[in-house]
GROMACS .gro file of C-alpha atoms in nm:
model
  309
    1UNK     CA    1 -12.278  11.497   8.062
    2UNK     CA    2 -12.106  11.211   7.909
    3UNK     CA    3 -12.378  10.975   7.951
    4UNK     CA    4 -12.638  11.192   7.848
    5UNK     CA    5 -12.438  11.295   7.558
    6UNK     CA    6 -12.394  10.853   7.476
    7UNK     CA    7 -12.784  10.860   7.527
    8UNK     CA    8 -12.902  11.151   7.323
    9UNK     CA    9 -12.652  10.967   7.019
   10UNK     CA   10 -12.770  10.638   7.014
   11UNK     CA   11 -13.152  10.733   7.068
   12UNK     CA   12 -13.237  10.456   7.292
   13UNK     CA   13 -13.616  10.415   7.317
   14UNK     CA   14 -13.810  10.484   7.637
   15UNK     CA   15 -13.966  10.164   7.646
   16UNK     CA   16 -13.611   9.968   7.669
   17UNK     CA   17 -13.499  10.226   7.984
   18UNK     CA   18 -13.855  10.160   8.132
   19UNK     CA   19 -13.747   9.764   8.058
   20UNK     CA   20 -13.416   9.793   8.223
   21UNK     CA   21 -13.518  10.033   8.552
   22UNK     CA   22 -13.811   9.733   8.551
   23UNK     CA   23 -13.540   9.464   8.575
   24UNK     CA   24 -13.295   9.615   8.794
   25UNK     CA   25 -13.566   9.710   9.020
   26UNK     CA   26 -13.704   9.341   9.026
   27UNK     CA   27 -13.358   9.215   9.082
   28UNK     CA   28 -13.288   9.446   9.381
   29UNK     CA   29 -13.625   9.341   9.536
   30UNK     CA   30 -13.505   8.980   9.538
   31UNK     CA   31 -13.172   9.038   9.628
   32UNK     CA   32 -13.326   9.233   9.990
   33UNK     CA   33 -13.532   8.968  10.106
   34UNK     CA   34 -13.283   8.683  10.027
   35UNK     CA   35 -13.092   8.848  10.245
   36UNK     CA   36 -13.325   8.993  10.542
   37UNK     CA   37 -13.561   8.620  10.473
   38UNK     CA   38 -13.270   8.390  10.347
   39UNK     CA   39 -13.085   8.358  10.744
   40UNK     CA   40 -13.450   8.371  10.926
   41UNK     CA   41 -13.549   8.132  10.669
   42UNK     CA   42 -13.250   7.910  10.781
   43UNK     CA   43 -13.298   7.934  11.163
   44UNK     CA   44 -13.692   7.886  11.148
   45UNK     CA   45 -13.572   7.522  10.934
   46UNK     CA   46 -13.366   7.402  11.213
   47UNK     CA   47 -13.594   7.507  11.469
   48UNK     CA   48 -13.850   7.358  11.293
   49UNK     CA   49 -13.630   7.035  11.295
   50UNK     CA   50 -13.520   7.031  11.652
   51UNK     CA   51 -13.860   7.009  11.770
   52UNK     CA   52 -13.951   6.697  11.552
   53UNK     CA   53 -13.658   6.539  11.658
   54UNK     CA   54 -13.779   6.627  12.041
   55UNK     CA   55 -14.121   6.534  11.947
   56UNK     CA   56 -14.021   6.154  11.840
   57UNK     CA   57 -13.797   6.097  12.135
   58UNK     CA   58 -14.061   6.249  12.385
   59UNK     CA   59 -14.311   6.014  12.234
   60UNK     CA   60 -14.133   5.706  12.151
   61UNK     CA   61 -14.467   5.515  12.061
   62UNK     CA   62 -14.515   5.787  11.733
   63UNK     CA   63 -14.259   5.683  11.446
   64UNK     CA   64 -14.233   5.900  11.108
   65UNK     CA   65 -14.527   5.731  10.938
   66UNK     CA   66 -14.693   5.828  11.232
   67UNK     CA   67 -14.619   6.173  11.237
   68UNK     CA   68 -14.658   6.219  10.873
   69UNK     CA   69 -15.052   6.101  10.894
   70UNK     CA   70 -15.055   6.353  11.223
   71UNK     CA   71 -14.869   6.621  10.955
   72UNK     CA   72 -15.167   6.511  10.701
   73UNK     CA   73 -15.452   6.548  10.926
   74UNK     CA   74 -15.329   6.890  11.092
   75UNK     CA   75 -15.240   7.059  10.721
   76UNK     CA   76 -15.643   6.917  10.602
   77UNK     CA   77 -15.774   7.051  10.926
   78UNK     CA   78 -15.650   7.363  10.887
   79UNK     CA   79 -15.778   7.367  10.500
   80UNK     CA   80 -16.119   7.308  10.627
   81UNK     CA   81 -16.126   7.577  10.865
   82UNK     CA   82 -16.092   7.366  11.159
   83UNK     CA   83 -15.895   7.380  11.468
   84UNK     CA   84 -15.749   7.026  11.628
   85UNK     CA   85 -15.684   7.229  12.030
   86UNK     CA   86 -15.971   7.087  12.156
   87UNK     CA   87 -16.281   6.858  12.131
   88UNK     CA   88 -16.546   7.111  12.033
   89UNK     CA   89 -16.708   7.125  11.677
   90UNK     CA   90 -16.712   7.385  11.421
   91UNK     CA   91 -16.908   7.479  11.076
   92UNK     CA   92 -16.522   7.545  10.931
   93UNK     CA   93 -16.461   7.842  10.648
   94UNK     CA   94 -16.747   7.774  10.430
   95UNK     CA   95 -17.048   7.935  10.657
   96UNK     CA   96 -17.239   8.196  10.431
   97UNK     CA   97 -17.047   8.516  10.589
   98UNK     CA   98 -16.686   8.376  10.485
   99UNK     CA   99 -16.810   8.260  10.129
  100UNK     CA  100 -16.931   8.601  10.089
  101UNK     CA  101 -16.585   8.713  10.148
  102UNK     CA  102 -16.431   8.490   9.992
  103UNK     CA  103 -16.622   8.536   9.670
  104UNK     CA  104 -16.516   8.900   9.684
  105UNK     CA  105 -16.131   8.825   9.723
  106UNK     CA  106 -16.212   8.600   9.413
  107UNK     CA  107 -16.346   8.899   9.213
  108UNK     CA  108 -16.115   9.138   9.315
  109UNK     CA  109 -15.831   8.892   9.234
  110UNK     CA  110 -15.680   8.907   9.562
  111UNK     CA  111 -15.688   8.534   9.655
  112UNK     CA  112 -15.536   8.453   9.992
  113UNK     CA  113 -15.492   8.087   9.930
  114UNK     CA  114 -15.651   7.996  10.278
  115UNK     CA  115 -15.960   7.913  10.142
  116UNK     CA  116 -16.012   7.724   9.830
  117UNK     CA  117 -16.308   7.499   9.663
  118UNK     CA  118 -16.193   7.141   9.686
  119UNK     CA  119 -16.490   7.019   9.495
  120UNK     CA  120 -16.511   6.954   9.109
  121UNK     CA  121 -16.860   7.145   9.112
  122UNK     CA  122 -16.726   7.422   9.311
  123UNK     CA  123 -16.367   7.476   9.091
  124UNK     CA  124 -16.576   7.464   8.808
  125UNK     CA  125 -16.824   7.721   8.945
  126UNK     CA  126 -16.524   7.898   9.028
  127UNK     CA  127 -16.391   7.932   8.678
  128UNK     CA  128 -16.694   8.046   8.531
  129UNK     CA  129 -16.738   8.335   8.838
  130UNK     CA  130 -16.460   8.483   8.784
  131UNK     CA  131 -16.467   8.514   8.414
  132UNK     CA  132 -16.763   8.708   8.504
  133UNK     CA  133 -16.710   8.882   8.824
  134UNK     CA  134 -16.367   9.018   8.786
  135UNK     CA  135 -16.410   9.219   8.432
  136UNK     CA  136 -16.759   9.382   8.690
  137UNK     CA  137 -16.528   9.435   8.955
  138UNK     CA  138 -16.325   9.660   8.742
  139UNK     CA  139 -16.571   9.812   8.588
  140UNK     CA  140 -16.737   9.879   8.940
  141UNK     CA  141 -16.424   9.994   9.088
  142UNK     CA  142 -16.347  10.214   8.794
  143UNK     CA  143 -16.683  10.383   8.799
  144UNK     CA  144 -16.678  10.428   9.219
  145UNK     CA  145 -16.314  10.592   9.113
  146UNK     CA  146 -16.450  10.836   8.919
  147UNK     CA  147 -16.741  10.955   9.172
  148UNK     CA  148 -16.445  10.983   9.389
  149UNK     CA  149 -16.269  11.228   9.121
  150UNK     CA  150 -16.567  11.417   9.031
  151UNK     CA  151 -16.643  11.497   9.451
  152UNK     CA  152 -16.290  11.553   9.481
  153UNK     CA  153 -16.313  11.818   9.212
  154UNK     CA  154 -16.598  11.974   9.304
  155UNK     CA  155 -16.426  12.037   9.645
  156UNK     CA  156 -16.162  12.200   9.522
  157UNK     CA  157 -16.353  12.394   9.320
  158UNK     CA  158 -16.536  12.506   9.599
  159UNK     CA  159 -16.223  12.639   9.753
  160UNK     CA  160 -16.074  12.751   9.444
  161UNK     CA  161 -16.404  12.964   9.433
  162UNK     CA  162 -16.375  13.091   9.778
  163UNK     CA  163 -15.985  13.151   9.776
  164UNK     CA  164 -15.895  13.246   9.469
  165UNK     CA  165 -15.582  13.006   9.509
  166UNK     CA  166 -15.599  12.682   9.292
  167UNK     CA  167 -15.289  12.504   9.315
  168UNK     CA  168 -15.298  12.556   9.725
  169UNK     CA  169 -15.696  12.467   9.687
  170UNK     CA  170 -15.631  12.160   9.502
  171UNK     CA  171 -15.269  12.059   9.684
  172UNK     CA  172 -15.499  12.083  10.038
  173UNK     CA  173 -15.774  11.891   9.899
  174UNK     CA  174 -15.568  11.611   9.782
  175UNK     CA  175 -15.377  11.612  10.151
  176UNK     CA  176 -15.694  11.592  10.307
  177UNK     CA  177 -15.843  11.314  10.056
  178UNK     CA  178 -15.553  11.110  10.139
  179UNK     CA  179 -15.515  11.150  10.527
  180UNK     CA  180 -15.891  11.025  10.492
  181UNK     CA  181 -15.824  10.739  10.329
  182UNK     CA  182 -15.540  10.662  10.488
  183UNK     CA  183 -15.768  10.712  10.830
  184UNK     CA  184 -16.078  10.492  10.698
  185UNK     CA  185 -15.853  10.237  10.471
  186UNK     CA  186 -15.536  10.151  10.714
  187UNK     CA  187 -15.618  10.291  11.077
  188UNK     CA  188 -15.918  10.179  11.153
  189UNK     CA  189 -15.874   9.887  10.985
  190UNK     CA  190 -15.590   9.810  11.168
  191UNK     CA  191 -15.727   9.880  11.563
  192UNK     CA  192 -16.036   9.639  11.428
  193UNK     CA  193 -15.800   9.349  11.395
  194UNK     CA  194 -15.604   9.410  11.666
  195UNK     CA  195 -15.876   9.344  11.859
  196UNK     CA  196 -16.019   9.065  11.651
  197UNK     CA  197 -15.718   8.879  11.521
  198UNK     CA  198 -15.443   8.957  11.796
  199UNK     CA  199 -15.190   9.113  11.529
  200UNK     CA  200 -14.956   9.339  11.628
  201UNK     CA  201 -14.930   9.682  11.473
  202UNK     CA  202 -14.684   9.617  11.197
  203UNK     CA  203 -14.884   9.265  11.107
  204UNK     CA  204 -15.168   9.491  11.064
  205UNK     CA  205 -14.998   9.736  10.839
  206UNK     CA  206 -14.825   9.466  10.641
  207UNK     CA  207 -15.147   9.297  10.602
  208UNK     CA  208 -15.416   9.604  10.497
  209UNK     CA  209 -15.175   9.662  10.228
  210UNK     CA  210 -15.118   9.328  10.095
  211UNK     CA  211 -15.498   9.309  10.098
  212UNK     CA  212 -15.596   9.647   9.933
  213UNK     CA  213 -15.304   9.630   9.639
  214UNK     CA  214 -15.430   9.259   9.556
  215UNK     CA  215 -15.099   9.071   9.599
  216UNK     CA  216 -15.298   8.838   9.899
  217UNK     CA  217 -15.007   8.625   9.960
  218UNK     CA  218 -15.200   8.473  10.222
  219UNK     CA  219 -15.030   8.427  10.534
  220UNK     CA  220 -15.236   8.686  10.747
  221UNK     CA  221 -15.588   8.623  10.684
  222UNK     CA  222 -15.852   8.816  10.883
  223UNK     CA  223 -16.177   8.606  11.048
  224UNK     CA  224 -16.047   8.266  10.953
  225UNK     CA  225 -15.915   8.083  11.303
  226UNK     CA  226 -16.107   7.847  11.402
  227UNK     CA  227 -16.032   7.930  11.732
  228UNK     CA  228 -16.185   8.260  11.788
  229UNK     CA  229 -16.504   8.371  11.741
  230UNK     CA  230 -16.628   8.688  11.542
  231UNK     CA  231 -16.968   8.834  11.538
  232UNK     CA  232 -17.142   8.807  11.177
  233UNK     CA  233 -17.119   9.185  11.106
  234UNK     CA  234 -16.729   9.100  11.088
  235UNK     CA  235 -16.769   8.962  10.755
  236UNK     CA  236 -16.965   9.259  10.652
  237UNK     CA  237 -16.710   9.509  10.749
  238UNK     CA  238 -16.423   9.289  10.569
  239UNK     CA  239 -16.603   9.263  10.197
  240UNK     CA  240 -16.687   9.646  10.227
  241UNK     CA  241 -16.367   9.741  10.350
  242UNK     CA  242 -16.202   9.552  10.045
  243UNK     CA  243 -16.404   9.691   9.808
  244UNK     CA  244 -16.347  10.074   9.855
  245UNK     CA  245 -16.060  10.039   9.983
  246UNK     CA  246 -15.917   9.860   9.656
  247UNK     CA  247 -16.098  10.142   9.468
  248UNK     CA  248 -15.928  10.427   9.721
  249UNK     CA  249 -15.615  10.263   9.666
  250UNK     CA  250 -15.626  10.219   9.318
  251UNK     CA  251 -15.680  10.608   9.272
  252UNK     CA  252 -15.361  10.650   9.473
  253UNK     CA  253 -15.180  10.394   9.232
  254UNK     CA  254 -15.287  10.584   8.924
  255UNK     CA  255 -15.171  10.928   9.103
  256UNK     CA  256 -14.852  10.752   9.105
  257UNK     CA  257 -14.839  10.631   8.741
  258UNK     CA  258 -14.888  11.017   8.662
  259UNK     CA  259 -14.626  11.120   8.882
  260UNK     CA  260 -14.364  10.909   8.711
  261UNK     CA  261 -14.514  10.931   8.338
  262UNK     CA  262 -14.399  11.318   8.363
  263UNK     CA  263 -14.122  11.211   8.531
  264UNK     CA  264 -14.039  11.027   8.220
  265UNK     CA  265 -14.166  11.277   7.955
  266UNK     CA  266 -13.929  11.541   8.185
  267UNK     CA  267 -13.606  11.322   8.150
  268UNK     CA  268 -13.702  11.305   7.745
  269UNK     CA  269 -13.740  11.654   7.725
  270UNK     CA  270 -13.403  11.702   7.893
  271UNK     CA  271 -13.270  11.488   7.699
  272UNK     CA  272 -13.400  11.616   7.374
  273UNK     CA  273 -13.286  11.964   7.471
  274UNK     CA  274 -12.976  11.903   7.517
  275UNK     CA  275 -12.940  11.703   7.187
  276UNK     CA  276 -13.108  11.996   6.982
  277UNK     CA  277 -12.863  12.263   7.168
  278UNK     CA  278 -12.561  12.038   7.015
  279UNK     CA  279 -12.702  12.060   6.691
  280UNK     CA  280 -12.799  12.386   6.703
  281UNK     CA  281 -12.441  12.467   6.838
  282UNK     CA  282 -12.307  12.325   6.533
  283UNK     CA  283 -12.481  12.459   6.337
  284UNK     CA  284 -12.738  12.209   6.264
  285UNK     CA  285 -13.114  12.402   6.123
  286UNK     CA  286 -13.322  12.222   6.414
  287UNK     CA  287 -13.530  12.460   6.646
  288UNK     CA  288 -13.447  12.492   7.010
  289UNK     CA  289 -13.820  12.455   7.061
  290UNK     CA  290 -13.831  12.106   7.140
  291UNK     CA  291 -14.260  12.147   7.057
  292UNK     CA  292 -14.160  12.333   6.781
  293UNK     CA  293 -14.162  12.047   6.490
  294UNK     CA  294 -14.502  11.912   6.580
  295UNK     CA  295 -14.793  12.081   6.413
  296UNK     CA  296 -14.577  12.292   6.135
  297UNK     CA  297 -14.906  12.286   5.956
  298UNK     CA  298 -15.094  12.452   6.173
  299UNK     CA  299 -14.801  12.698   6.243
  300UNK     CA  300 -14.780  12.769   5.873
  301UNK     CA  301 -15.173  12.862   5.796
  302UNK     CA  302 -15.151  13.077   6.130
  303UNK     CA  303 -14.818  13.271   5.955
  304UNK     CA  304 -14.971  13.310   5.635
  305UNK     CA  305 -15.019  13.700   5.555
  306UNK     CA  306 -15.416  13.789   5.517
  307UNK     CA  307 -15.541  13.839   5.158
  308UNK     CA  308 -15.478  14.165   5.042
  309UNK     CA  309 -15.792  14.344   4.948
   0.00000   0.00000   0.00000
């Protein structure tokens, strides 16, 4: 009570608690992965560093220049697309299927990093298509969310027609919209590039929804080793998947945002209660109804008495 009592006194706007919950939740976030990354991070460095100190006393003929123009060819090779295990040839990332895709991550903003254009032409093409594309993407996505609301809520109306029972209609509907997506979105996905890409399960988890929320840090990429092979309705599958899935998961994010705006506008109007019950219990003239001072017009020409005839 004390702290509510502190908060309902000095009035402290919404947007600077939203600022500080932002903040703290930020710093927490850093401070549990420089702990569970900051030690792996440490043992991966001097494992790293073992092996190149293995690698020049195996091979006494390569010195460090040496192995930093073997470093420089690997890290280009792997730019391009290309894979240094053996002798055989490839077309790299830039075949039509993989531009495709990658032209979608660039729209959608999601931007792995593995594949980028390295020529003035191309960054400058680049610029200029996503200063289009990514304003149509949203508007695209926005307008596939929608269609997605409006069968949604014809469904439950259905039900709600049938039952009689709307907020068990419309709670079963939304369970069933999100096992779906959750089905077509993540689980399929994820036994596709098992198969395709070797992950493991958590890999595959880890990396459907870095894809489908747009942070694309990168380091999983589907149908970009050079040394497997993937048939060319692979690429087809990926750019669809991205697409409604970003728009599946972006409904999900916005049912979210709702959940914690009333959050929010509950905690106010907790807080605002009990601030008008203090003042009311001392004798202050504010209403308990916390609604109660908005629209006193309106309440006033509904209380007026009728014209007497």
């Amino acid at each position: 009570m004390k702290i509510k009592e502190m908060l309902s006194l000095v009035q402290v706007p919404s947007i600077l608690i939203l600022g500080l919950v932002y903040v703290a939740y930020v710093l927490i976030g850093g401070v549990v992965f420089w702990k569970l990354e900051g030690e792996h991070g440490q043992a991966d460095i001097s494992q790293v560093m073992i092996r190149r100190r293995n690698l020049l006393m195996t091979y006494t003929c390569l010195n460090q220049e040496g192995l930093d123009e073997m470093v420089q060819i690997v890290h280009d090779a792997s730019k391009l697309g290309l894979s240094l295990k053996s002798n055989r040839t490839s077309d790299g990332f830039w075949r039509f299927t993989s531009s495709a895709v990658f032209a979608a991550t660039v729209v959608t903003t999601i931007g792995y990093g593995s594949m980028s254009p390295s020529s003035t032409k191309g960054q400058i093409f680049c610029v200029f298509f996503a200063l289009i594309g990514i304003p149509l993407n949203v508007v695209v996505l926005n307008r596939v969310g929608k269609y997605m609301l409006v069968i949604e809520r014809k469904i439950c109306d259905f039900f709600e027609g049938k039952t009689g029972r709307r907020k068990v209609s419309r709670f079963c509907v939304h369970l069933v919209s999100y096992l779906l997506g959750v089905l077509l979105f993540f689980i399929m996905p994820m036994l596709v590039f098992q198969k395709f890409e070797g992950w493991s399960l958590s890999q595959t988890i880890y990396y459907c929804f870095i894809s489908l929320s747009t942070i694309g840090f990168g380091d999983y990429v589907a149908d970009t080793n050079p040394d497997k092979h993937y048939p060319d309705w692979y690429s087809v599958l990926m750019a669809s998947w991205i697409f409604f899935g970003l728009a599946w998961l972006a409904l999900v994010i916005n049912h979210s945002i709702d959940i914690l705006e009333q959050l929010n506008n509950l905690v106010k109007q907790r807080w605002g209660g009990a601030k008008r019950g203090e003042e009311s219990s001392s004798g202050g003239t504010e209403p308990d109804n916390p609604d109660s001072c908005e629209g006193e017009g309106e309440d006033d020409e509904i209380r007026k008495p009728p014209i007497s005839q």
